Amino acid sequence: NEVDILTSGTTVTVGLPDDVTIANDLTVSGDLTVNGTLTSISTSEVRVEDKNILLGDTSTPTDTTANQGGITLAGATNKTIQWLSGTGSWTFNQPINIVNSGTLQIAGTQVLSASRVLSNVAITGSGNTIDNVVLDAGTF
């Protein structure tokens, strides 16, 4: 049960013999660096003031190091949002529900509205099949 304290300039190193448990609140006023292979947080809510969370922060990031990175929500089956380098896109393994009369846009152009109106979409090429379509916006 000993504590070693070493000083070097303005750095103070505290060496503890085993795992440390702090029973009450701990406030760190400066930066906090945690080194290890797993950081586990057991809490009911995580609050982050920053509006950007950086994932996959390696010294030389590439699309390969980013592959399959994202967010996983555990449930009966995992719900994921992942970057897949093979498709060069974000991939959701669950449906996306756009609420409150939102729209789906591609490159700033609305292609689907909350009233299920598909617009600004061209179907080109050979061998395209469209089934069960009702057109009620005019004569074609």
Coordinates of N, CA and C in Angstrom, one line a residue:
N1 N 0.8 -1.2 0.0 CA 0.0 0.0 0.0 C 0.9 1.2 0.0
E2 N 1.7 1.4 -0.9 CA 2.6 2.5 -1.0 C 2.3 3.4 -2.2
V3 N 2.6 4.6 -2.1 CA 2.4 5.6 -3.2 C 3.8 6.2 -3.5
D4 N 4.2 6.1 -4.8 CA 5.5 6.7 -5.2 C 5.2 8.0 -5.9
I5 N 5.9 9.1 -5.5 CA 5.7 10.4 -6.2 C 7.1 10.8 -6.7
L6 N 7.1 11.0 -8.0 CA 8.4 11.5 -8.6 C 8.1 12.9 -9.3
T7 N 9.1 13.7 -9.2 CA 8.9 15.0 -9.9 C 10.1 15.2 -10.8
S8 N 9.8 15.9 -11.9 CA 10.7 16.2 -12.9 C 10.3 17.5 -13.6
G9 N 10.9 18.6 -13.2 CA 10.5 19.9 -13.7 C 9.1 20.2 -13.2
T10 N 8.1 20.4 -14.1 CA 6.8 20.7 -13.7 C 5.9 19.5 -13.7
T11 N 6.5 18.3 -14.0 CA 5.7 17.1 -14.0 C 5.8 16.3 -12.7
V12 N 4.6 15.9 -12.2 CA 4.5 15.1 -11.0 C 4.0 13.7 -11.5
T13 N 4.7 12.6 -11.2 CA 4.2 11.3 -11.5 C 3.9 10.6 -10.2
V14 N 2.6 10.0 -10.1 CA 2.2 9.3 -9.0 C 2.1 7.8 -9.3
G15 N 2.9 7.0 -8.7 CA 2.9 5.6 -8.9 C 2.1 4.8 -7.9
L16 N 1.1 4.1 -8.3 CA 0.2 3.3 -7.3 C 0.4 1.8 -7.5
P17 N 0.4 1.0 -6.5 CA 0.7 -0.4 -6.6 C -0.4 -1.2 -7.4
D18 N -1.6 -0.9 -7.4 CA -2.7 -1.6 -8.0 C -3.7 -0.7 -8.6
D19 N -4.9 -1.3 -9.0 CA -6.0 -0.5 -9.5 C -6.4 0.5 -8.5
V20 N -6.9 1.6 -9.0 CA -7.4 2.7 -8.1 C -8.8 3.0 -8.3
T21 N -9.6 3.1 -7.2 CA -11.0 3.4 -7.2 C -11.2 4.7 -6.5
I22 N -11.9 5.6 -7.1 CA -12.3 6.9 -6.5 C -13.8 6.8 -6.3
A23 N -14.1 6.9 -5.0 CA -15.5 6.7 -4.6 C -16.4 7.9 -4.9
N24 N -15.8 9.1 -4.9 CA -16.6 10.3 -5.1 C -16.2 10.9 -6.4
D25 N -16.7 12.1 -6.7 CA -16.4 12.8 -7.9 C -15.0 13.1 -8.1
L26 N -14.5 13.2 -9.4 CA -13.2 13.5 -9.7 C -13.2 14.6 -10.8
T27 N -12.6 15.7 -10.6 CA -12.6 16.8 -11.5 C -11.1 17.0 -12.0
V28 N -11.0 17.0 -13.3 CA -9.7 17.2 -14.0 C -9.8 18.6 -14.7
S29 N -9.0 19.5 -14.3 CA -9.1 20.9 -14.8 C -8.3 21.0 -16.2
G30 N -7.3 20.2 -16.4 CA -6.6 20.3 -17.6 C -7.0 19.2 -18.6
D31 N -6.1 18.9 -19.5 CA -6.4 17.8 -20.5 C -6.3 16.5 -19.8
L32 N -7.0 15.5 -20.3 CA -7.0 14.1 -19.7 C -6.6 13.2 -20.8
T33 N -5.5 12.4 -20.6 CA -5.1 11.5 -21.6 C -5.2 10.1 -20.9
V34 N -5.9 9.2 -21.6 CA -6.0 7.8 -21.2 C -5.4 6.9 -22.2
N35 N -4.4 6.1 -21.7 CA -3.7 5.1 -22.5 C -4.1 3.7 -22.2
G36 N -4.5 2.9 -23.1 CA -4.9 1.6 -22.9 C -5.6 1.0 -24.1
T37 N -6.1 -0.2 -24.0 CA -6.7 -0.8 -25.2 C -8.2 -0.7 -25.1
L38 N -8.8 -0.4 -23.9 CA -10.2 -0.3 -23.8 C -10.5 0.8 -22.8
T39 N -11.4 1.7 -23.2 CA -11.9 2.8 -22.3 C -13.4 2.5 -22.1
S40 N -13.8 2.1 -20.9 CA -15.2 1.7 -20.6 C -15.8 2.8 -19.7
I41 N -17.0 3.3 -20.1 CA -17.7 4.3 -19.4 C -19.1 3.7 -19.0
S42 N -19.4 3.6 -17.7 CA -20.6 3.1 -17.3 C -21.5 4.2 -16.7
T43 N -22.4 4.7 -17.5 CA -23.2 5.9 -17.2 C -24.5 5.8 -17.9
S44 N -25.5 6.5 -17.5 CA -26.7 6.5 -18.2 C -26.8 7.6 -19.3
E45 N -25.9 8.6 -19.3 CA -25.9 9.6 -20.3 C -24.4 10.1 -20.4
V46 N -24.0 10.4 -21.7 CA -22.7 11.0 -22.0 C -23.0 12.3 -22.6
R47 N -22.4 13.4 -22.1 CA -22.6 14.7 -22.6 C -21.3 15.2 -23.2
V48 N -21.3 15.7 -24.4 CA -20.1 16.2 -25.0 C -20.4 17.6 -25.5
E49 N -19.6 18.6 -25.0 CA -19.9 20.0 -25.4 C -19.5 20.2 -26.9
D50 N -18.4 19.6 -27.4 CA -18.0 19.7 -28.8 C -19.1 19.2 -29.7
K51 N -19.2 19.8 -30.9 CA -20.2 19.3 -31.8 C -19.7 18.4 -32.9
N52 N -18.4 18.0 -32.7 CA -17.8 17.1 -33.6 C -17.0 16.0 -32.8
I53 N -17.3 14.7 -33.2 CA -16.6 13.6 -32.5 C -15.7 13.0 -33.6
L54 N -14.4 12.9 -33.4 CA -13.5 12.4 -34.4 C -13.3 10.9 -34.1
L55 N -13.6 10.1 -35.0 CA -13.3 8.6 -34.9 C -12.2 8.2 -35.8
G56 N -11.5 7.2 -35.5 CA -10.4 6.6 -36.3 C -9.3 7.6 -36.4
D57 N -9.0 8.3 -35.4 CA -7.9 9.3 -35.4 C -6.5 8.6 -35.3
T58 N -6.0 8.2 -36.4 CA -4.7 7.6 -36.5 C -3.7 8.6 -37.0
S59 N -2.4 8.2 -36.9 CA -1.3 9.1 -37.4 C -1.4 9.2 -39.0
T60 N -1.8 8.2 -39.7 CA -1.9 8.3 -41.1 C -3.3 7.7 -41.5
P61 N -4.4 8.5 -41.4 CA -5.7 8.0 -41.7 C -5.9 7.8 -43.2
T62 N -6.5 6.7 -43.6 CA -6.9 6.4 -45.0 C -8.3 5.8 -45.0
D63 N -8.8 5.7 -46.2 CA -10.2 5.0 -46.3 C -10.1 3.6 -45.8
T64 N -8.9 2.9 -45.9 CA -8.8 1.6 -45.4 C -8.8 1.6 -43.9
T65 N -8.2 2.5 -43.2 CA -8.2 2.6 -41.7 C -9.6 3.0 -41.3
A66 N -10.4 3.7 -42.1 CA -11.7 4.1 -41.7 C -12.8 3.1 -42.0
N67 N -12.4 2.0 -42.8 CA -13.4 1.0 -43.2 C -14.1 0.4 -42.0
Q68 N -15.4 0.3 -42.1 CA -16.3 -0.2 -41.0 C -16.3 0.6 -39.7
G69 N -15.8 1.8 -39.8 CA -15.9 2.7 -38.6 C -17.3 3.3 -38.6
G70 N -17.7 3.6 -37.4 CA -19.0 4.3 -37.3 C -19.6 4.2 -35.9
I71 N -20.9 4.0 -35.8 CA -21.6 3.9 -34.6 C -22.4 2.6 -34.5
T72 N -22.3 1.9 -33.4 CA -23.1 0.7 -33.2 C -24.0 0.9 -32.0
L73 N -25.3 0.6 -32.1 CA -26.2 0.6 -31.0 C -26.6 -0.8 -30.7
A74 N -26.3 -1.3 -29.5 CA -26.6 -2.7 -29.2 C -28.1 -2.9 -28.9
G75 N -28.6 -4.0 -29.5 CA -30.0 -4.3 -29.3 C -30.1 -5.8 -29.5
A76 N -31.3 -6.3 -29.7 CA -31.5 -7.7 -30.0 C -30.6 -8.1 -31.2
T77 N -30.5 -7.1 -32.2 CA -29.5 -7.2 -33.2 C -28.8 -5.8 -33.2
N78 N -27.6 -5.7 -33.6 CA -26.9 -4.4 -33.6 C -27.4 -3.5 -34.7
K79 N -27.6 -2.2 -34.4 CA -28.0 -1.2 -35.3 C -26.8 -0.4 -35.6
T80 N -26.4 -0.3 -36.9 CA -25.1 0.3 -37.2 C -25.2 1.4 -38.3
I81 N -24.4 2.4 -38.2 CA -24.1 3.4 -39.2 C -22.6 3.2 -39.4
Q82 N -22.2 2.7 -40.6 CA -20.8 2.4 -40.9 C -20.3 3.0 -42.2
W83 N -19.0 3.4 -42.2 CA -18.4 3.8 -43.4 C -17.8 2.6 -44.0
L84 N -18.1 2.3 -45.3 CA -17.5 1.1 -46.0 C -16.7 1.6 -47.1
S85 N -15.4 1.3 -47.1 CA -14.5 1.8 -48.1 C -14.8 1.2 -49.5
G86 N -15.3 -0.1 -49.5 CA -15.6 -0.7 -50.7 C -16.7 0.0 -51.6
T87 N -17.6 0.6 -50.9 CA -18.7 1.4 -51.6 C -18.5 2.9 -51.5
G88 N -17.5 3.3 -50.7 CA -17.2 4.7 -50.6 C -18.4 5.5 -50.0
S89 N -19.2 4.8 -49.1 CA -20.4 5.5 -48.6 C -20.7 5.0 -47.1
W90 N -21.6 5.8 -46.5 CA -22.1 5.5 -45.2 C -23.2 4.5 -45.4
T91 N -23.3 3.4 -44.6 CA -24.2 2.4 -44.8 C -25.0 2.2 -43.5
F92 N -26.3 2.2 -43.6 CA -27.2 2.0 -42.4 C -27.7 0.5 -42.5
N93 N -27.7 -0.2 -41.4 CA -28.3 -1.6 -41.5 C -29.8 -1.6 -41.1
Q94 N -30.4 -0.4 -40.8 CA -31.8 -0.3 -40.5 C -32.4 0.8 -41.3
P95 N -33.7 0.8 -41.4 CA -34.4 1.9 -42.2 C -34.1 3.2 -41.6
I96 N -34.2 4.3 -42.5 CA -34.1 5.6 -42.0 C -35.5 6.3 -42.1
N97 N -35.9 6.9 -41.0 CA -37.3 7.5 -41.0 C -37.1 9.0 -40.9
I98 N -37.4 9.7 -42.0 CA -37.4 11.2 -42.0 C -38.7 11.7 -41.5
V99 N -38.7 12.5 -40.4 CA -39.9 12.9 -39.8 C -40.1 14.4 -40.0
N100 N -41.3 14.9 -39.6 CA -41.6 16.3 -39.6 C -41.5 17.0 -41.0
S101 N -42.1 16.4 -41.9 CA -42.1 16.9 -43.3 C -40.7 17.1 -43.9
G102 N -39.8 16.3 -43.5 CA -38.4 16.4 -44.0 C -38.3 15.9 -45.4
T103 N -37.2 16.1 -46.0 CA -37.0 15.7 -47.4 C -35.6 14.9 -47.5
L104 N -35.5 14.1 -48.5 CA -34.2 13.5 -48.8 C -33.6 14.2 -49.9
Q105 N -32.4 14.7 -49.7 CA -31.7 15.4 -50.8 C -30.4 14.7 -51.1
I106 N -30.1 14.8 -52.4 CA -28.8 14.3 -52.9 C -28.1 15.5 -53.5
A107 N -26.9 15.8 -53.0 CA -26.1 17.0 -53.5 C -26.9 18.2 -53.5
G108 N -27.8 18.4 -52.5 CA -28.6 19.6 -52.3 C -29.8 19.7 -53.2
T109 N -30.1 18.6 -53.9 CA -31.4 18.5 -54.7 C -32.3 17.6 -54.0
Q110 N -33.5 18.1 -53.7 CA -34.5 17.2 -53.1 C -35.0 16.2 -54.1
V111 N -34.9 14.9 -53.7 CA -35.4 13.8 -54.5 C -36.6 13.1 -53.9
L112 N -36.9 13.2 -52.6 CA -38.0 12.6 -52.0 C -38.5 13.5 -50.9
S113 N -39.9 13.7 -50.9 CA -40.5 14.5 -49.8 C -41.3 13.6 -48.9
A114 N -41.7 14.2 -47.8 CA -42.4 13.5 -46.7 C -43.8 13.0 -47.3
S115 N -44.3 13.6 -48.3 CA -45.6 13.1 -48.9 C -45.3 12.1 -49.9
R116 N -44.1 11.5 -49.9 CA -43.7 10.4 -50.9 C -43.7 10.9 -52.3
V117 N -43.3 12.1 -52.6 CA -43.3 12.6 -53.9 C -41.8 12.5 -54.4
L118 N -41.6 11.7 -55.4 CA -40.3 11.5 -56.0 C -40.1 12.6 -57.1
S119 N -39.0 13.3 -57.0 CA -38.8 14.4 -58.0 C -37.3 14.5 -58.4
N120 N -37.0 15.1 -59.5 CA -35.7 15.4 -59.9 C -34.9 14.1 -60.1
V121 N -35.5 13.0 -60.5 CA -34.8 11.7 -60.6 C -34.9 11.3 -62.1
A122 N -33.8 10.9 -62.7 CA -33.9 10.4 -64.1 C -33.5 9.0 -64.0
I123 N -34.3 8.2 -64.8 CA -34.0 6.8 -64.9 C -33.5 6.6 -66.4
T124 N -32.2 6.2 -66.5 CA -31.6 6.2 -67.8 C -31.0 4.8 -68.0
G125 N -30.6 4.5 -69.2 CA -29.9 3.3 -69.4 C -30.8 2.2 -70.0
S126 N -30.2 1.1 -70.3 CA -31.1 0.0 -70.9 C -31.4 -1.0 -69.8
G127 N -32.5 -1.7 -70.0 CA -32.9 -2.8 -69.1 C -33.5 -2.3 -67.8
N128 N -33.9 -1.0 -67.7 CA -34.6 -0.6 -66.5 C -36.0 -1.0 -66.5
T129 N -36.5 -1.5 -65.3 CA -37.9 -2.0 -65.2 C -38.5 -1.2 -64.1
I130 N -39.7 -0.6 -64.3 CA -40.5 0.1 -63.3 C -41.8 -0.6 -63.2
D131 N -42.2 -1.1 -62.0 CA -43.4 -1.8 -61.8 C -44.3 -1.0 -60.8
N132 N -45.6 -1.2 -60.9 CA -46.6 -0.6 -59.9 C -46.4 0.9 -59.7
V133 N -46.3 1.7 -60.7 CA -46.2 3.1 -60.6 C -47.5 3.8 -61.0
V134 N -47.9 4.7 -60.2 CA -49.1 5.5 -60.6 C -48.6 6.9 -60.9
L135 N -48.8 7.4 -62.1 CA -48.5 8.8 -62.5 C -49.7 9.6 -62.5
D136 N -49.8 10.7 -61.7 CA -51.0 11.5 -61.7 C -50.7 12.9 -61.8
A137 N -49.5 13.3 -62.3 CA -49.2 14.7 -62.4 C -49.3 15.3 -63.8
G138 N -49.8 14.5 -64.7 CA -49.9 15.1 -66.0 C -49.9 14.0 -67.1
T139 N -49.9 14.5 -68.4 CA -49.9 13.6 -69.5 C -48.5 13.4 -70.0
F140 N -48.2 12.1 -70.2 CA -46.8 11.8 -70.6 C -46.8 11.0 -71.9

